[in-house]
Amino acid sequence: MAPRSKSSPQSVALHRGLGARVLSAVFRPKQLLLLAVAVLGVVLIPTLLRSLPDLRDRPEYRLKAMDIVVSDLPLWVPQDLVERAVRSAGLAGELSVMDANVVEEVAEAFRLQPWVARVDAVVKSVPARIEVELTFRRPVAMVQVENGMYPVDGEGILLPPTDFSVADTQQFPLIMNVRSTPQGPAGTNWGDAAVLGAASLAEQLSSEWNDLRLDAIWVTPHSNENANIDDLTFELISPGGSHILWGRFPDTKHPGELTVEQKIGRLRKVLSERGSFDSPNGPYEIDIRHWLEISITQLSATERIGSRR
């Protein structure tokens, strides 16, 4: 048997020094205390959390869903909007502001409402309160089709027809000569470029409509049922049946088209000079599209479209 090799004094000293340093690093009171705290935390914290009372059930953190506050609810929006949102989303009952999901649940409930264009914020606070900030859709016109009239906003979004009385429908511009019907429920786009263009025009003229004494927007027929919105033209109808050839929708990029402001200026010029679009022996066809002139010609009996009023 080969004789064992003996460790040198230097090697023994090296091993002893290394072991001493390891023991010294591990068995310091501060490190041991931190280790003990960490172990206890892992073991005890879940147990402690389970034993704490559920704050979600405390009365100061709970409120009835019907007590959600909508800030700045405009008059044209149904005043029972909160009730509609809560019921349709199945939130009836009580909510807790301590619930981690309550903000998103409330936001989604209002996001699904056809009158709501955008949920801007849902703010919860204590004592229990939830306030919702919304951007609303605003009706700008009524679209006349064979089976009735439908309200739309400036982007051609269908609004709930049942929220409007017959008297309400008379307060808005009428969009006429639309061949389509809504492609979806309230809160969705009508799905027709003609409606989008006419609704955009109604929105642009909303602040001027009554002063200009207008009655309706007529969609000029196009040979292509799937025509692009920039290919469509529109006319304004006066109460006496005069046709004002407006041209393309407000946001058109078509070269040579007058601006909305220029066209409104021409409408005001005609009213200033003639008193109304139908005087003295109307109805007329009034063309405001040209750069250099406004042309006015009398309509024949076959060219006239009756006013709804």
PDB file of C-alpha atoms in Angstrom:
ATOM      1  CA  MET A   1       0.000   0.000   0.000  1.00  0.00           C
ATOM      2  CA  ALA A   2       1.281   3.381  -1.028  1.00  0.00           C
ATOM      3  CA  PRO A   3       1.936   5.721   1.835  1.00  0.00           C
ATOM      4  CA  ARG A   4      -0.516   8.601   2.281  1.00  0.00           C
ATOM      5  CA  SER A   5       0.737  11.959   1.234  1.00  0.00           C
ATOM      6  CA  LYS A   6       0.927  14.411   4.015  1.00  0.00           C
ATOM      7  CA  SER A   7      -0.646  17.841   3.651  1.00  0.00           C
ATOM      8  CA  SER A   8       1.723  20.659   3.857  1.00  0.00           C
ATOM      9  CA  PRO A   9       1.432  23.080   6.763  1.00  0.00           C
ATOM     10  CA  GLN A  10       0.509  25.791   4.275  1.00  0.00           C
ATOM     11  CA  SER A  11      -2.432  23.722   2.850  1.00  0.00           C
ATOM     12  CA  VAL A  12      -3.805  22.937   6.295  1.00  0.00           C
ATOM     13  CA  ALA A  13      -3.630  26.570   7.254  1.00  0.00           C
ATOM     14  CA  LEU A  14      -5.418  27.566   4.040  1.00  0.00           C
ATOM     15  CA  HIS A  15      -8.331  25.171   4.650  1.00  0.00           C
ATOM     16  CA  ARG A  16      -8.646  26.217   8.249  1.00  0.00           C
ATOM     17  CA  GLY A  17      -8.682  29.901   7.267  1.00  0.00           C
ATOM     18  CA  LEU A  18     -11.368  29.358   4.607  1.00  0.00           C
ATOM     19  CA  GLY A  19     -13.585  27.413   6.990  1.00  0.00           C
ATOM     20  CA  ALA A  20     -13.245  30.071   9.619  1.00  0.00           C
ATOM     21  CA  ARG A  21     -14.287  32.772   7.187  1.00  0.00           C
ATOM     22  CA  VAL A  22     -17.366  30.795   6.065  1.00  0.00           C
ATOM     23  CA  LEU A  23     -18.417  30.132   9.648  1.00  0.00           C
ATOM     24  CA  SER A  24     -17.818  33.754  10.529  1.00  0.00           C
ATOM     25  CA  ALA A  25     -19.981  34.967   7.615  1.00  0.00           C
ATOM     26  CA  VAL A  26     -22.868  32.603   8.341  1.00  0.00           C
ATOM     27  CA  PHE A  27     -22.999  32.757  12.101  1.00  0.00           C
ATOM     28  CA  ARG A  28     -23.192  36.505  12.513  1.00  0.00           C
ATOM     29  CA  PRO A  29     -26.177  37.600  14.642  1.00  0.00           C
ATOM     30  CA  LYS A  30     -27.402  40.136  12.067  1.00  0.00           C
ATOM     31  CA  GLN A  31     -27.466  37.633   9.199  1.00  0.00           C
ATOM     32  CA  LEU A  32     -29.107  34.997  11.373  1.00  0.00           C
ATOM     33  CA  LEU A  33     -31.799  37.472  12.428  1.00  0.00           C
ATOM     34  CA  LEU A  34     -32.557  38.448   8.830  1.00  0.00           C
ATOM     35  CA  LEU A  35     -32.726  34.805   7.815  1.00  0.00           C
ATOM     36  CA  ALA A  36     -35.087  34.003  10.666  1.00  0.00           C
ATOM     37  CA  VAL A  37     -37.354  36.935   9.772  1.00  0.00           C
ATOM     38  CA  ALA A  38     -37.457  35.842   6.130  1.00  0.00           C
ATOM     39  CA  VAL A  39     -38.384  32.276   7.056  1.00  0.00           C
ATOM     40  CA  LEU A  40     -41.060  33.438   9.474  1.00  0.00           C
ATOM     41  CA  GLY A  41     -42.444  35.802   6.835  1.00  0.00           C
ATOM     42  CA  VAL A  42     -42.805  33.025   4.294  1.00  0.00           C
ATOM     43  CA  VAL A  43     -44.512  30.795   6.829  1.00  0.00           C
ATOM     44  CA  LEU A  44     -46.636  33.273   8.766  1.00  0.00           C
ATOM     45  CA  ILE A  45     -47.722  36.019   6.318  1.00  0.00           C
ATOM     46  CA  PRO A  46     -50.172  33.843   4.334  1.00  0.00           C
ATOM     47  CA  THR A  47     -51.695  32.678   7.618  1.00  0.00           C
ATOM     48  CA  LEU A  48     -51.973  36.243   8.906  1.00  0.00           C
ATOM     49  CA  LEU A  49     -53.573  37.446   5.681  1.00  0.00           C
ATOM     50  CA  ARG A  50     -56.173  34.701   5.884  1.00  0.00           C
ATOM     51  CA  SER A  51     -57.000  35.715   9.437  1.00  0.00           C
ATOM     52  CA  LEU A  52     -57.485  39.436   8.636  1.00  0.00           C
ATOM     53  CA  PRO A  53     -61.075  40.672   8.209  1.00  0.00           C
ATOM     54  CA  ASP A  54     -62.294  41.113   4.583  1.00  0.00           C
ATOM     55  CA  LEU A  55     -62.526  44.899   4.222  1.00  0.00           C
ATOM     56  CA  ARG A  56     -64.669  44.542   1.137  1.00  0.00           C
ATOM     57  CA  ASP A  57     -67.622  43.716   3.369  1.00  0.00           C
ATOM     58  CA  ARG A  58     -67.308  46.735   5.653  1.00  0.00           C
ATOM     59  CA  PRO A  59     -70.126  49.268   5.136  1.00  0.00           C
ATOM     60  CA  GLU A  60     -67.808  52.246   4.583  1.00  0.00           C
ATOM     61  CA  TYR A  61     -66.392  50.481   1.516  1.00  0.00           C
ATOM     62  CA  ARG A  62     -69.703  49.418  -0.017  1.00  0.00           C
ATOM     63  CA  LEU A  63     -72.300  51.257  -2.063  1.00  0.00           C
ATOM     64  CA  LYS A  64     -75.355  50.413  -4.097  1.00  0.00           C
ATOM     65  CA  ALA A  65     -74.586  50.063  -7.787  1.00  0.00           C
ATOM     66  CA  MET A  66     -77.441  52.477  -8.511  1.00  0.00           C
ATOM     67  CA  ASP A  67     -75.537  55.142  -6.533  1.00  0.00           C
ATOM     68  CA  ILE A  68     -72.717  55.334  -9.087  1.00  0.00           C
ATOM     69  CA  VAL A  69     -72.303  58.989 -10.052  1.00  0.00           C
ATOM     70  CA  VAL A  70     -71.994  60.094 -13.681  1.00  0.00           C
ATOM     71  CA  SER A  71     -70.478  63.559 -13.835  1.00  0.00           C
ATOM     72  CA  ASP A  72     -71.948  66.142 -16.224  1.00  0.00           C
ATOM     73  CA  LEU A  73     -74.788  64.045 -17.655  1.00  0.00           C
ATOM     74  CA  PRO A  74     -76.163  66.132 -20.561  1.00  0.00           C
ATOM     75  CA  LEU A  75     -79.875  66.706 -21.053  1.00  0.00           C
ATOM     76  CA  TRP A  76     -80.077  64.800 -24.334  1.00  0.00           C
ATOM     77  CA  VAL A  77     -78.878  61.578 -22.669  1.00  0.00           C
ATOM     78  CA  PRO A  78     -81.516  59.490 -20.821  1.00  0.00           C
ATOM     79  CA  GLN A  79     -81.341  60.387 -17.158  1.00  0.00           C
ATOM     80  CA  ASP A  80     -81.645  56.720 -16.140  1.00  0.00           C
ATOM     81  CA  LEU A  81     -78.320  55.884 -17.820  1.00  0.00           C
ATOM     82  CA  VAL A  82     -76.798  54.532 -14.585  1.00  0.00           C
ATOM     83  CA  GLU A  83     -79.732  52.200 -14.035  1.00  0.00           C
ATOM     84  CA  ARG A  84     -79.503  50.941 -17.622  1.00  0.00           C
ATOM     85  CA  ALA A  85     -75.759  50.325 -17.404  1.00  0.00           C
ATOM     86  CA  VAL A  86     -75.957  48.560 -14.053  1.00  0.00           C
ATOM     87  CA  ARG A  87     -78.806  46.266 -15.041  1.00  0.00           C
ATOM     88  CA  SER A  88     -77.521  45.340 -18.488  1.00  0.00           C
ATOM     89  CA  ALA A  89     -74.120  44.437 -16.998  1.00  0.00           C
ATOM     90  CA  GLY A  90     -75.596  42.447 -14.128  1.00  0.00           C
ATOM     91  CA  LEU A  91     -74.141  44.729 -11.456  1.00  0.00           C
ATOM     92  CA  ALA A  92     -77.408  45.256  -9.593  1.00  0.00           C
ATOM     93  CA  GLY A  93     -76.898  45.101  -5.828  1.00  0.00           C
ATOM     94  CA  GLU A  94     -73.877  46.390  -3.935  1.00  0.00           C
ATOM     95  CA  LEU A  95     -70.302  47.036  -4.992  1.00  0.00           C
ATOM     96  CA  SER A  96     -67.146  47.320  -2.894  1.00  0.00           C
ATOM     97  CA  VAL A  97     -64.512  49.928  -3.665  1.00  0.00           C
ATOM     98  CA  MET A  98     -61.991  47.462  -2.199  1.00  0.00           C
ATOM     99  CA  ASP A  99     -62.732  44.977  -4.980  1.00  0.00           C
ATOM    100  CA  ALA A 100     -59.738  44.917  -7.328  1.00  0.00           C
ATOM    101  CA  ASN A 101     -61.980  44.419 -10.379  1.00  0.00           C
ATOM    102  CA  VAL A 102     -64.664  46.993  -9.636  1.00  0.00           C
ATOM    103  CA  VAL A 103     -63.168  49.796 -11.767  1.00  0.00           C
ATOM    104  CA  GLU A 104     -62.966  47.656 -14.908  1.00  0.00           C
ATOM    105  CA  GLU A 105     -66.415  46.138 -14.301  1.00  0.00           C
ATOM    106  CA  VAL A 106     -68.006  49.572 -13.997  1.00  0.00           C
ATOM    107  CA  ALA A 107     -66.101  50.881 -17.023  1.00  0.00           C
ATOM    108  CA  GLU A 108     -67.262  47.963 -19.151  1.00  0.00           C
ATOM    109  CA  ALA A 109     -70.875  48.418 -18.032  1.00  0.00           C
ATOM    110  CA  PHE A 110     -70.895  51.992 -19.365  1.00  0.00           C
ATOM    111  CA  ARG A 111     -68.765  51.178 -22.398  1.00  0.00           C
ATOM    112  CA  LEU A 112     -71.583  48.951 -23.665  1.00  0.00           C
ATOM    113  CA  GLN A 113     -74.179  51.734 -23.541  1.00  0.00           C
ATOM    114  CA  PRO A 114     -75.057  53.105 -27.019  1.00  0.00           C
ATOM    115  CA  TRP A 115     -75.112  56.680 -25.711  1.00  0.00           C
ATOM    116  CA  VAL A 116     -71.495  56.417 -24.511  1.00  0.00           C
ATOM    117  CA  ALA A 117     -68.753  57.212 -27.016  1.00  0.00           C
ATOM    118  CA  ARG A 118     -65.897  56.722 -24.537  1.00  0.00           C
ATOM    119  CA  VAL A 119     -65.260  55.962 -20.850  1.00  0.00           C
ATOM    120  CA  ASP A 120     -62.718  58.578 -19.793  1.00  0.00           C
ATOM    121  CA  ALA A 121     -62.263  57.617 -16.132  1.00  0.00           C
ATOM    122  CA  VAL A 122     -63.703  55.593 -13.256  1.00  0.00           C
ATOM    123  CA  VAL A 123     -62.679  57.016  -9.878  1.00  0.00           C
ATOM    124  CA  LYS A 124     -63.347  55.230  -6.577  1.00  0.00           C
ATOM    125  CA  SER A 125     -62.907  56.754  -3.128  1.00  0.00           C
ATOM    126  CA  VAL A 126     -63.681  56.231   0.577  1.00  0.00           C
ATOM    127  CA  PRO A 127     -66.272  56.587   2.054  1.00  0.00           C
ATOM    128  CA  ALA A 128     -67.639  54.406  -0.713  1.00  0.00           C
ATOM    129  CA  ARG A 129     -68.136  56.412  -3.893  1.00  0.00           C
ATOM    130  CA  ILE A 130     -67.644  55.625  -7.577  1.00  0.00           C
ATOM    131  CA  GLU A 131     -67.690  58.464 -10.101  1.00  0.00           C
ATOM    132  CA  VAL A 132     -67.631  57.889 -13.847  1.00  0.00           C
ATOM    133  CA  GLU A 133     -66.472  60.414 -16.443  1.00  0.00           C
ATOM    134  CA  LEU A 134     -67.862  59.794 -19.928  1.00  0.00           C
ATOM    135  CA  THR A 135     -67.824  61.263 -23.410  1.00  0.00           C
ATOM    136  CA  PHE A 136     -71.307  61.030 -24.869  1.00  0.00           C
ATOM    137  CA  ARG A 137     -72.682  60.675 -28.375  1.00  0.00           C
ATOM    138  CA  ARG A 138     -74.866  63.568 -29.449  1.00  0.00           C
ATOM    139  CA  PRO A 139     -77.759  63.202 -31.894  1.00  0.00           C
ATOM    140  CA  VAL A 140     -77.384  65.435 -34.955  1.00  0.00           C
ATOM    141  CA  ALA A 141     -79.999  64.146 -37.412  1.00  0.00           C
ATOM    142  CA  MET A 142     -82.853  61.752 -38.120  1.00  0.00           C
ATOM    143  CA  VAL A 143     -82.453  59.325 -41.022  1.00  0.00           C
ATOM    144  CA  GLN A 144     -85.705  58.747 -42.887  1.00  0.00           C
ATOM    145  CA  VAL A 145     -86.203  55.263 -44.309  1.00  0.00           C
ATOM    146  CA  GLU A 146     -89.282  53.309 -45.356  1.00  0.00           C
ATOM    147  CA  ASN A 147     -90.045  51.947 -41.900  1.00  0.00           C
ATOM    148  CA  GLY A 148     -89.470  55.116 -39.878  1.00  0.00           C
ATOM    149  CA  MET A 149     -86.856  57.576 -38.679  1.00  0.00           C
ATOM    150  CA  TYR A 150     -83.632  56.705 -36.906  1.00  0.00           C
ATOM    151  CA  PRO A 151     -81.392  59.047 -34.859  1.00  0.00           C
ATOM    152  CA  VAL A 152     -77.665  59.179 -35.583  1.00  0.00           C
ATOM    153  CA  ASP A 153     -74.678  61.079 -34.244  1.00  0.00           C
ATOM    154  CA  GLY A 154     -72.107  62.948 -36.328  1.00  0.00           C
ATOM    155  CA  GLU A 155     -70.188  59.750 -37.093  1.00  0.00           C
ATOM    156  CA  GLY A 156     -73.224  57.886 -38.380  1.00  0.00           C
ATOM    157  CA  ILE A 157     -73.628  55.850 -35.173  1.00  0.00           C
ATOM    158  CA  LEU A 158     -77.194  54.686 -34.587  1.00  0.00           C
ATOM    159  CA  LEU A 159     -78.731  55.903 -31.323  1.00  0.00           C
ATOM    160  CA  PRO A 160     -81.673  54.218 -29.545  1.00  0.00           C
ATOM    161  CA  PRO A 161     -84.837  55.207 -31.504  1.00  0.00           C
ATOM    162  CA  THR A 162     -87.063  54.465 -28.504  1.00  0.00           C
ATOM    163  CA  ASP A 163     -85.398  57.303 -26.577  1.00  0.00           C
ATOM    164  CA  PHE A 164     -87.001  59.845 -28.933  1.00  0.00           C
ATOM    165  CA  SER A 165     -90.612  60.965 -29.109  1.00  0.00           C
ATOM    166  CA  VAL A 166     -92.288  62.090 -32.329  1.00  0.00           C
ATOM    167  CA  ALA A 167     -91.856  65.675 -31.140  1.00  0.00           C
ATOM    168  CA  ASP A 168     -88.141  65.039 -30.543  1.00  0.00           C
ATOM    169  CA  THR A 169     -87.610  63.884 -34.120  1.00  0.00           C
ATOM    170  CA  GLN A 170     -88.878  67.230 -35.423  1.00  0.00           C
ATOM    171  CA  GLN A 171     -86.050  69.063 -33.665  1.00  0.00           C
ATOM    172  CA  PHE A 172     -83.318  67.574 -35.852  1.00  0.00           C
ATOM    173  CA  PRO A 173     -82.325  67.806 -39.513  1.00  0.00           C
ATOM    174  CA  LEU A 174     -83.880  65.067 -41.617  1.00  0.00           C
ATOM    175  CA  ILE A 175     -81.596  62.941 -43.823  1.00  0.00           C
ATOM    176  CA  MET A 176     -83.560  61.871 -46.892  1.00  0.00           C
ATOM    177  CA  ASN A 177     -83.152  59.509 -49.850  1.00  0.00           C
ATOM    178  CA  VAL A 178     -81.188  56.865 -47.934  1.00  0.00           C
ATOM    179  CA  ARG A 179     -81.611  53.422 -49.495  1.00  0.00           C
ATOM    180  CA  SER A 180     -80.140  51.327 -46.678  1.00  0.00           C
ATOM    181  CA  THR A 181     -81.317  50.363 -43.195  1.00  0.00           C
ATOM    182  CA  PRO A 182     -79.176  50.088 -40.026  1.00  0.00           C
ATOM    183  CA  GLN A 183     -76.719  47.197 -40.185  1.00  0.00           C
ATOM    184  CA  GLY A 184     -76.561  46.654 -36.426  1.00  0.00           C
ATOM    185  CA  PRO A 185     -78.055  47.614 -33.055  1.00  0.00           C
ATOM    186  CA  ALA A 186     -77.925  51.016 -31.385  1.00  0.00           C
ATOM    187  CA  GLY A 187     -74.352  52.015 -30.646  1.00  0.00           C
ATOM    188  CA  THR A 188     -72.988  50.666 -33.942  1.00  0.00           C
ATOM    189  CA  ASN A 189     -72.227  52.367 -37.241  1.00  0.00           C
ATOM    190  CA  TRP A 190     -75.088  52.559 -39.732  1.00  0.00           C
ATOM    191  CA  GLY A 191     -72.835  50.994 -42.341  1.00  0.00           C
ATOM    192  CA  ASP A 192     -73.596  53.321 -45.267  1.00  0.00           C
ATOM    193  CA  ALA A 193     -71.268  56.022 -46.617  1.00  0.00           C
ATOM    194  CA  ALA A 194     -74.307  58.135 -47.535  1.00  0.00           C
ATOM    195  CA  VAL A 195     -75.449  58.246 -43.907  1.00  0.00           C
ATOM    196  CA  LEU A 196     -71.931  58.991 -42.648  1.00  0.00           C
ATOM    197  CA  GLY A 197     -71.519  61.873 -45.098  1.00  0.00           C
ATOM    198  CA  ALA A 198     -74.941  63.367 -44.379  1.00  0.00           C
ATOM    199  CA  ALA A 199     -74.489  62.990 -40.606  1.00  0.00           C
ATOM    200  CA  SER A 200     -71.099  64.695 -40.809  1.00  0.00           C
ATOM    201  CA  LEU A 201     -72.721  67.564 -42.720  1.00  0.00           C
ATOM    202  CA  ALA A 202     -75.528  67.829 -40.155  1.00  0.00           C
ATOM    203  CA  GLU A 203     -72.967  68.045 -37.353  1.00  0.00           C
ATOM    204  CA  GLN A 204     -71.006  70.758 -39.158  1.00  0.00           C
ATOM    205  CA  LEU A 205     -74.177  72.802 -39.668  1.00  0.00           C
ATOM    206  CA  SER A 206     -75.741  72.131 -36.251  1.00  0.00           C
ATOM    207  CA  SER A 207     -74.945  75.557 -34.822  1.00  0.00           C
ATOM    208  CA  GLU A 208     -76.171  77.286 -38.000  1.00  0.00           C
ATOM    209  CA  TRP A 209     -79.141  75.079 -38.881  1.00  0.00           C
ATOM    210  CA  ASN A 210     -81.967  77.048 -37.302  1.00  0.00           C
ATOM    211  CA  ASP A 211     -80.571  80.442 -38.315  1.00  0.00           C
ATOM    212  CA  LEU A 212     -80.282  79.241 -41.906  1.00  0.00           C
ATOM    213  CA  ARG A 213     -83.881  77.975 -41.781  1.00  0.00           C
ATOM    214  CA  LEU A 214     -83.116  74.605 -43.317  1.00  0.00           C
ATOM    215  CA  ASP A 215     -85.222  71.474 -43.199  1.00  0.00           C
ATOM    216  CA  ALA A 216     -83.415  68.418 -44.547  1.00  0.00           C
ATOM    217  CA  ILE A 217     -80.312  66.934 -46.154  1.00  0.00           C
ATOM    218  CA  TRP A 218     -80.912  65.104 -49.428  1.00  0.00           C
ATOM    219  CA  VAL A 219     -78.501  62.359 -50.531  1.00  0.00           C
ATOM    220  CA  THR A 220     -78.010  62.766 -54.278  1.00  0.00           C
ATOM    221  CA  PRO A 221     -78.508  59.369 -55.999  1.00  0.00           C
ATOM    222  CA  HIS A 222     -75.344  57.663 -57.252  1.00  0.00           C
ATOM    223  CA  SER A 223     -75.153  54.991 -59.932  1.00  0.00           C
ATOM    224  CA  ASN A 224     -72.858  52.868 -57.751  1.00  0.00           C
ATOM    225  CA  GLU A 225     -74.522  51.613 -54.561  1.00  0.00           C
ATOM    226  CA  ASN A 226     -71.064  51.002 -53.052  1.00  0.00           C
ATOM    227  CA  ALA A 227     -69.707  54.429 -53.970  1.00  0.00           C
ATOM    228  CA  ASN A 228     -66.946  55.909 -51.844  1.00  0.00           C
ATOM    229  CA  ILE A 229     -68.013  58.697 -49.501  1.00  0.00           C
ATOM    230  CA  ASP A 230     -65.933  61.191 -51.489  1.00  0.00           C
ATOM    231  CA  ASP A 231     -67.945  60.358 -54.616  1.00  0.00           C
ATOM    232  CA  LEU A 232     -71.270  61.313 -53.009  1.00  0.00           C
ATOM    233  CA  THR A 233     -72.867  64.745 -53.071  1.00  0.00           C
ATOM    234  CA  PHE A 234     -75.545  66.281 -50.875  1.00  0.00           C
ATOM    235  CA  GLU A 235     -78.258  68.898 -51.112  1.00  0.00           C
ATOM    236  CA  LEU A 236     -79.946  71.004 -48.452  1.00  0.00           C
ATOM    237  CA  ILE A 237     -83.730  71.295 -48.543  1.00  0.00           C
ATOM    238  CA  SER A 238     -85.574  74.398 -47.357  1.00  0.00           C
ATOM    239  CA  PRO A 239     -89.031  74.287 -45.713  1.00  0.00           C
ATOM    240  CA  GLY A 240     -90.522  75.461 -49.012  1.00  0.00           C
ATOM    241  CA  GLY A 241     -88.808  72.730 -51.020  1.00  0.00           C
ATOM    242  CA  SER A 242     -85.892  74.648 -52.534  1.00  0.00           C
ATOM    243  CA  HIS A 243     -82.777  72.572 -53.239  1.00  0.00           C
ATOM    244  CA  ILE A 244     -79.385  73.984 -52.301  1.00  0.00           C
ATOM    245  CA  LEU A 245     -76.621  72.082 -54.076  1.00  0.00           C
ATOM    246  CA  TRP A 246     -74.037  71.718 -51.311  1.00  0.00           C
ATOM    247  CA  GLY A 247     -71.526  69.322 -52.844  1.00  0.00           C
ATOM    248  CA  ARG A 248     -69.369  66.772 -51.040  1.00  0.00           C
ATOM    249  CA  PHE A 249     -69.199  65.955 -47.335  1.00  0.00           C
ATOM    250  CA  PRO A 250     -67.269  68.359 -45.050  1.00  0.00           C
ATOM    251  CA  ASP A 251     -63.990  66.421 -44.758  1.00  0.00           C
ATOM    252  CA  THR A 252     -63.569  65.781 -48.468  1.00  0.00           C
ATOM    253  CA  LYS A 253     -60.095  66.022 -49.979  1.00  0.00           C
ATOM    254  CA  HIS A 254     -61.514  66.540 -53.455  1.00  0.00           C
ATOM    255  CA  PRO A 255     -59.622  69.336 -55.240  1.00  0.00           C
ATOM    256  CA  GLY A 256     -61.563  72.490 -55.951  1.00  0.00           C
ATOM    257  CA  GLU A 257     -64.253  71.951 -53.314  1.00  0.00           C
ATOM    258  CA  LEU A 258     -65.169  75.065 -51.349  1.00  0.00           C
ATOM    259  CA  THR A 259     -64.723  74.932 -47.573  1.00  0.00           C
ATOM    260  CA  VAL A 260     -67.638  74.606 -45.171  1.00  0.00           C
ATOM    261  CA  GLU A 261     -67.083  78.201 -44.071  1.00  0.00           C
ATOM    262  CA  GLN A 262     -67.189  79.455 -47.661  1.00  0.00           C
ATOM    263  CA  LYS A 263     -70.423  77.605 -48.356  1.00  0.00           C
ATOM    264  CA  ILE A 264     -72.069  78.869 -45.166  1.00  0.00           C
ATOM    265  CA  GLY A 265     -71.058  82.367 -46.204  1.00  0.00           C
ATOM    266  CA  ARG A 266     -72.856  81.873 -49.511  1.00  0.00           C
ATOM    267  CA  LEU A 267     -75.985  80.595 -47.770  1.00  0.00           C
ATOM    268  CA  ARG A 268     -76.023  83.701 -45.600  1.00  0.00           C
ATOM    269  CA  LYS A 269     -75.551  85.883 -48.668  1.00  0.00           C
ATOM    270  CA  VAL A 270     -78.621  84.351 -50.353  1.00  0.00           C
ATOM    271  CA  LEU A 271     -80.707  84.822 -47.201  1.00  0.00           C
ATOM    272  CA  SER A 272     -79.532  88.395 -46.831  1.00  0.00           C
ATOM    273  CA  GLU A 273     -80.423  89.274 -50.411  1.00  0.00           C
ATOM    274  CA  ARG A 274     -83.677  87.318 -50.800  1.00  0.00           C
ATOM    275  CA  GLY A 275     -85.089  86.947 -47.283  1.00  0.00           C
ATOM    276  CA  SER A 276     -85.465  83.168 -47.633  1.00  0.00           C
ATOM    277  CA  PHE A 277     -84.388  80.369 -49.921  1.00  0.00           C
ATOM    278  CA  ASP A 278     -87.945  80.159 -51.289  1.00  0.00           C
ATOM    279  CA  SER A 279     -88.602  83.834 -52.028  1.00  0.00           C
ATOM    280  CA  PRO A 280     -90.079  85.286 -54.080  1.00  0.00           C
ATOM    281  CA  ASN A 281     -91.482  82.499 -56.291  1.00  0.00           C
ATOM    282  CA  GLY A 282     -89.753  79.308 -55.196  1.00  0.00           C
ATOM    283  CA  PRO A 283     -88.925  76.594 -54.794  1.00  0.00           C
ATOM    284  CA  TYR A 284     -85.545  77.038 -56.460  1.00  0.00           C
ATOM    285  CA  GLU A 285     -82.385  75.150 -57.197  1.00  0.00           C
ATOM    286  CA  ILE A 286     -79.578  77.164 -55.586  1.00  0.00           C
ATOM    287  CA  ASP A 287     -76.071  76.121 -56.562  1.00  0.00           C
ATOM    288  CA  ILE A 288     -73.389  77.377 -54.141  1.00  0.00           C
ATOM    289  CA  ARG A 289     -70.612  75.043 -55.306  1.00  0.00           C
ATOM    290  CA  HIS A 290     -68.913  77.253 -57.891  1.00  0.00           C
ATOM    291  CA  TRP A 291     -65.983  79.506 -57.110  1.00  0.00           C
ATOM    292  CA  LEU A 292     -67.199  82.594 -58.964  1.00  0.00           C
ATOM    293  CA  GLU A 293     -70.981  82.694 -58.666  1.00  0.00           C
ATOM    294  CA  ILE A 294     -74.187  81.464 -57.055  1.00  0.00           C
ATOM    295  CA  SER A 295     -76.721  80.243 -59.601  1.00  0.00           C
ATOM    296  CA  ILE A 296     -80.454  80.235 -58.825  1.00  0.00           C
ATOM    297  CA  THR A 297     -83.061  78.616 -61.089  1.00  0.00           C
ATOM    298  CA  GLN A 298     -86.717  77.868 -60.500  1.00  0.00           C
ATOM    299  CA  LEU A 299     -87.648  74.222 -60.037  1.00  0.00           C
ATOM    300  CA  SER A 300     -90.317  72.646 -62.188  1.00  0.00           C
ATOM    301  CA  ALA A 301     -93.191  70.788 -60.559  1.00  0.00           C
ATOM    302  CA  THR A 302     -91.573  67.423 -61.325  1.00  0.00           C
ATOM    303  CA  GLU A 303     -88.291  68.456 -59.711  1.00  0.00           C
ATOM    304  CA  ARG A 304     -89.770  69.479 -56.391  1.00  0.00           C
ATOM    305  CA  ILE A 305     -89.510  67.474 -53.189  1.00  0.00           C
ATOM    306  CA  GLY A 306     -92.085  68.189 -50.519  1.00  0.00           C
ATOM    307  CA  SER A 307     -90.970  69.459 -47.136  1.00  0.00           C
ATOM    308  CA  ARG A 308     -91.813  67.374 -44.066  1.00  0.00           C
ATOM    309  CA  ARG A 309     -93.278  70.485 -42.421  1.00  0.00           C
TER     310      ARG A 309
END
